[in-house]
PDB file of C-alpha atoms in Angstrom:
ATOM      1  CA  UNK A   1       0.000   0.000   0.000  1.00 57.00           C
ATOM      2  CA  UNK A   2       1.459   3.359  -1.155  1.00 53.00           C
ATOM      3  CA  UNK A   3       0.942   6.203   1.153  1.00 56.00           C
ATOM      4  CA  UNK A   4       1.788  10.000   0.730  1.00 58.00           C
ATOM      5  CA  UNK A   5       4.866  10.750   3.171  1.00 51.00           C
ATOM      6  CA  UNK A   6       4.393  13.228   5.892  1.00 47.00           C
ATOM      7  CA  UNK A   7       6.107  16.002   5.276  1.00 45.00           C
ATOM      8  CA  UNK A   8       7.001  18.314   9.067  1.00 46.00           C
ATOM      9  CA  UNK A   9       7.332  21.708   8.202  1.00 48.00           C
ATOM     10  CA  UNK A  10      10.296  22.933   9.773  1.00 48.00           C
ATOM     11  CA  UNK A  11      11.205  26.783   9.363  1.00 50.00           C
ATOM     12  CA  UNK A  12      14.608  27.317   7.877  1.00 53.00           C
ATOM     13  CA  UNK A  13      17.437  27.854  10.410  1.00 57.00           C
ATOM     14  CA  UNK A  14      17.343  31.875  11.391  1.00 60.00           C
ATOM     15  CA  UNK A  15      13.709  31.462  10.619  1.00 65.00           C
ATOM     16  CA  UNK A  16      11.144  32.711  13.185  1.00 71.00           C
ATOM     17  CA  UNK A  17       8.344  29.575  14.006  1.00 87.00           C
ATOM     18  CA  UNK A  18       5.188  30.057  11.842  1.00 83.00           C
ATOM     19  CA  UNK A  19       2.663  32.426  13.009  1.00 85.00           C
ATOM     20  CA  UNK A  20       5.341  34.396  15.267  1.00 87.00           C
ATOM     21  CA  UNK A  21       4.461  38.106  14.664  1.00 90.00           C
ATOM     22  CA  UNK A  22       7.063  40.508  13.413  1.00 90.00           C
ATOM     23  CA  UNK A  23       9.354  42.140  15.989  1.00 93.00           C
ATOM     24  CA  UNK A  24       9.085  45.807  16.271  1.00 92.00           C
ATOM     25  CA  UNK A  25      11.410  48.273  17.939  1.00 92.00           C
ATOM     26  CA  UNK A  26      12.320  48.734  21.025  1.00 91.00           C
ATOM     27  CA  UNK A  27      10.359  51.721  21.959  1.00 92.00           C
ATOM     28  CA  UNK A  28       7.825  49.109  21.146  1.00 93.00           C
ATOM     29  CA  UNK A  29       9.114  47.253  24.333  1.00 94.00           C
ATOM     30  CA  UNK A  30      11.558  44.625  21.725  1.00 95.00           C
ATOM     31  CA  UNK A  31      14.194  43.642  23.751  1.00 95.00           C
ATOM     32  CA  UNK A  32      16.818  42.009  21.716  1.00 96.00           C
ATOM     33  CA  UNK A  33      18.639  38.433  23.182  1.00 96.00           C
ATOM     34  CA  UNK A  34      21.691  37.924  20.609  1.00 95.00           C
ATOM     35  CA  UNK A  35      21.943  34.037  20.282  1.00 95.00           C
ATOM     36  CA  UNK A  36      25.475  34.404  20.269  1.00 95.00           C
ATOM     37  CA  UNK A  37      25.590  35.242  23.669  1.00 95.00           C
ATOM     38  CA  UNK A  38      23.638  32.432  24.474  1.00 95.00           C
ATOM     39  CA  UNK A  39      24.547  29.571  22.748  1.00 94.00           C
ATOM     40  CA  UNK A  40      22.489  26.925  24.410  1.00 94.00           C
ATOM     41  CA  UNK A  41      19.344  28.730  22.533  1.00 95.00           C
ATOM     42  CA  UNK A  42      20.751  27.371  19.010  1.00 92.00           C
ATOM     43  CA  UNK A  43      19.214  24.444  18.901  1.00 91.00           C
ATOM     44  CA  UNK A  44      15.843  22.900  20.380  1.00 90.00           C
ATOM     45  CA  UNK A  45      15.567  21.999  23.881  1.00 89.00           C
ATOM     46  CA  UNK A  46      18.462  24.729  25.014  1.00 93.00           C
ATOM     47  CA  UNK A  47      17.244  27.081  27.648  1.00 95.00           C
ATOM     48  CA  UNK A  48      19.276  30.250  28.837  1.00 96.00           C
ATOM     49  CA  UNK A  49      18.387  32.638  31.703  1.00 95.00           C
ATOM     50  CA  UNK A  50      18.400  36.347  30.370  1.00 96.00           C
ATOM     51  CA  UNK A  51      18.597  39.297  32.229  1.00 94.00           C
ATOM     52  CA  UNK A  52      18.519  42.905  30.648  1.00 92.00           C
ATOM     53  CA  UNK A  53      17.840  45.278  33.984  1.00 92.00           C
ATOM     54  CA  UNK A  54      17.572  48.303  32.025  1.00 91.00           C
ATOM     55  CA  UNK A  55      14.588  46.226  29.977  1.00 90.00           C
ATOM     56  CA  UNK A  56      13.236  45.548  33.242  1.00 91.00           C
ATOM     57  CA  UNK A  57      13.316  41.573  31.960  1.00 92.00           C
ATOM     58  CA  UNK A  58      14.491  38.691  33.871  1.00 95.00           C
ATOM     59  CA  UNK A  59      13.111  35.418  32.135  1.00 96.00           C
ATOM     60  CA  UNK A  60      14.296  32.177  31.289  1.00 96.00           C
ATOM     61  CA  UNK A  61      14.197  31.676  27.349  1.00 96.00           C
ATOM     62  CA  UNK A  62      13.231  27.995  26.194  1.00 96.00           C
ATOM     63  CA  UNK A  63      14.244  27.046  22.520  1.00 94.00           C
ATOM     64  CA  UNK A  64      10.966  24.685  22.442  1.00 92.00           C
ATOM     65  CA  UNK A  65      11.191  23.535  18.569  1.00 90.00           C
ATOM     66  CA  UNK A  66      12.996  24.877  15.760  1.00 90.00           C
ATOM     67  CA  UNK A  67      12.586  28.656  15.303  1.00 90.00           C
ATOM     68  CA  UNK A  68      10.046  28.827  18.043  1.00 93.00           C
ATOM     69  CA  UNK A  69      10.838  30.419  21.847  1.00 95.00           C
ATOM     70  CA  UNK A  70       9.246  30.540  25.036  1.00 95.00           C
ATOM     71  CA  UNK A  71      10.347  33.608  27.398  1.00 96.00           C
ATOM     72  CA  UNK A  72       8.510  33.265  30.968  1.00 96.00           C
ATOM     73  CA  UNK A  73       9.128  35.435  34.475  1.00 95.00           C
ATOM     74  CA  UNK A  74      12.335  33.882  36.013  1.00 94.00           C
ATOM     75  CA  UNK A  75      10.974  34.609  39.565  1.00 94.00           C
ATOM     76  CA  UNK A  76       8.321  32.352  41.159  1.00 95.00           C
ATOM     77  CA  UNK A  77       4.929  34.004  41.666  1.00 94.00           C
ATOM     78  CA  UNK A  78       4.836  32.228  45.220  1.00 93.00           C
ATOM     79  CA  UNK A  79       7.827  33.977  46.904  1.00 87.00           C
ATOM     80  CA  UNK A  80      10.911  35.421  45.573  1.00 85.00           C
ATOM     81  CA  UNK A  81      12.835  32.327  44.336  1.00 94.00           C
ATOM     82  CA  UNK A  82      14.337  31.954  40.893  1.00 95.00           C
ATOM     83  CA  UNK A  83      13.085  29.450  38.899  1.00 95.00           C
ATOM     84  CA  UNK A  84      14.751  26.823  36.493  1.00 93.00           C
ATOM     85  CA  UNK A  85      13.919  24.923  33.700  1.00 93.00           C
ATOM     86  CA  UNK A  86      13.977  21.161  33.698  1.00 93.00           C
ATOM     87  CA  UNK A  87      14.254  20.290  30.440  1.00 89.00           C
ATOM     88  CA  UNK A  88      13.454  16.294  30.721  1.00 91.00           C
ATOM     89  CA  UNK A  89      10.110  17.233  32.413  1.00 92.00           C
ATOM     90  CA  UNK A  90       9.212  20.279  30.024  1.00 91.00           C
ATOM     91  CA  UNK A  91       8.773  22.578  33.122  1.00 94.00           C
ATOM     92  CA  UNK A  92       9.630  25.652  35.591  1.00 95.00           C
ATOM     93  CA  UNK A  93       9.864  24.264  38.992  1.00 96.00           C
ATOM     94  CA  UNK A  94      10.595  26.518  42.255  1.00 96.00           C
ATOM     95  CA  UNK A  95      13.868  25.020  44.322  1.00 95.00           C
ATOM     96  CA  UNK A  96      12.503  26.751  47.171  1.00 95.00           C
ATOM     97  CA  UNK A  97       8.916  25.216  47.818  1.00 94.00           C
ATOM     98  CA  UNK A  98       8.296  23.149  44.546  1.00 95.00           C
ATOM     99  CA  UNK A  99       5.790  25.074  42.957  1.00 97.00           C
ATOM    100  CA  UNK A 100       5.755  23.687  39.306  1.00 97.00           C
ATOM    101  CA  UNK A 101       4.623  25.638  36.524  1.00 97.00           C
ATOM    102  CA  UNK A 102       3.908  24.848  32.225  1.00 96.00           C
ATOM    103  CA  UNK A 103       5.868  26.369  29.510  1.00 93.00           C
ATOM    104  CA  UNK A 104       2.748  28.861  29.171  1.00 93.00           C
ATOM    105  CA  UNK A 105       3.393  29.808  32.174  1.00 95.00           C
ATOM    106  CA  UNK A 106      -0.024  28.102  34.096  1.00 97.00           C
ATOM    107  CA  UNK A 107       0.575  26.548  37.877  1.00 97.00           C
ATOM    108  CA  UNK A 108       0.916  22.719  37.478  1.00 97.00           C
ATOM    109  CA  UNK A 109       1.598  21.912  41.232  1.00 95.00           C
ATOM    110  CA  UNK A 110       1.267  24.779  44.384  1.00 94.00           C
ATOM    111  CA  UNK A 111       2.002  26.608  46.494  1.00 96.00           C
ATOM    112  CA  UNK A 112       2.379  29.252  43.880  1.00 95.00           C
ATOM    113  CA  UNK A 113      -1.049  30.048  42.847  1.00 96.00           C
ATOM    114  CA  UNK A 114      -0.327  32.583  40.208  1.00 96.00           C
ATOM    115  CA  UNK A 115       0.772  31.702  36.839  1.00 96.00           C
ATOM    116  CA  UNK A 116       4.911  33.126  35.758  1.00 96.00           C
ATOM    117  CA  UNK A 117       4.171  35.888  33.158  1.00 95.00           C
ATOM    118  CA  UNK A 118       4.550  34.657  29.846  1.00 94.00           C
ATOM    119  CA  UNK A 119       6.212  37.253  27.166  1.00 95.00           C
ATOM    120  CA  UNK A 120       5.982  36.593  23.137  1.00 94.00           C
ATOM    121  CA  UNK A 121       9.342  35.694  21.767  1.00 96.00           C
ATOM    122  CA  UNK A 122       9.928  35.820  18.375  1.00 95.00           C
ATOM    123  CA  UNK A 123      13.521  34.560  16.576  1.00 94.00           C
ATOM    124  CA  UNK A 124      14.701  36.875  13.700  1.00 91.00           C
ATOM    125  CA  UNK A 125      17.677  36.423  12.193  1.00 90.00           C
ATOM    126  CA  UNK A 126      20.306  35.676  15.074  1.00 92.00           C
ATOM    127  CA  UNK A 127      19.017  37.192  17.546  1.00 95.00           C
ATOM    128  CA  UNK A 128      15.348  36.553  19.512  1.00 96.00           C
ATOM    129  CA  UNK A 129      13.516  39.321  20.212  1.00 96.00           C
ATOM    130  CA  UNK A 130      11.202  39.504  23.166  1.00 96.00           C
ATOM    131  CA  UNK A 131       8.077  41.742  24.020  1.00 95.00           C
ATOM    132  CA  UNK A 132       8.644  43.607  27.326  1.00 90.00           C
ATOM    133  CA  UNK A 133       5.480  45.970  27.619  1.00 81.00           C
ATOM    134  CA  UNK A 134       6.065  48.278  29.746  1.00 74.00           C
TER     135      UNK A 134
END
């Protein structure tokens, strides 16, 4: 039996993931993360914490699958704990109490009962740009 194969569509490599809007400037509230400066964001599945204090952002950026990013608050909505990413369980979890939260930011396990603030981050070129409003 001859089937039609499956074709993924994968966005070229610099390529922002399909349906990402386009980045504006940074009086816009743009903040630009250069993946040079954080390699681990090249490729799927690499995570980097990114601070830019005079963007008011401090997030942890997840390369989720090719071209597309997830930027979400780096501090836990429970106390003031920093958060990291554990990339074998796809989530955010709390060292301090275990709060655990989803990549879109939504409480999966307490005592946090407030979900991390999610930002839109688009890739564009080699850099990802993500929307701080302010």
């Amino acid at each position: 039996e001859w089937r039609e194969a499956i074709v993924l569509d994968l966005p070229p490599d610099g390529a922002a993931c399909p349906g990402a809007p386009v980045p504006g400037t940074a009086e816009e509230g743009w903040v630009e993360v250069r993946l040079a400066d954080h390699p681990a964001l090249q490729s799927p599945g690499g995570h980097a914490e990114v601070r830019v204090p005079e963007a008011l952002l401090d997030v942890v950026l997840v390369h989720t699958r090719p071209g597309c990013f997830v930027a979400l608050w780096r501090i836990c909505t429970h106390g003031d704990c920093a958060v990291d990413w554990l990339p074998a369980e796809g989530v955010m979890e709390c060292p301090c109490h275990g709060s655990r939260f989803a990549l879109d930011g939504a409480v999966l396990q307490g005592p946090a009962q407030r979900a991390l603030t999610a930002f839109t981050a688009v890739r564009h070129g080699q850099s990802v740009f993500i929307h701080r409003p302010r």
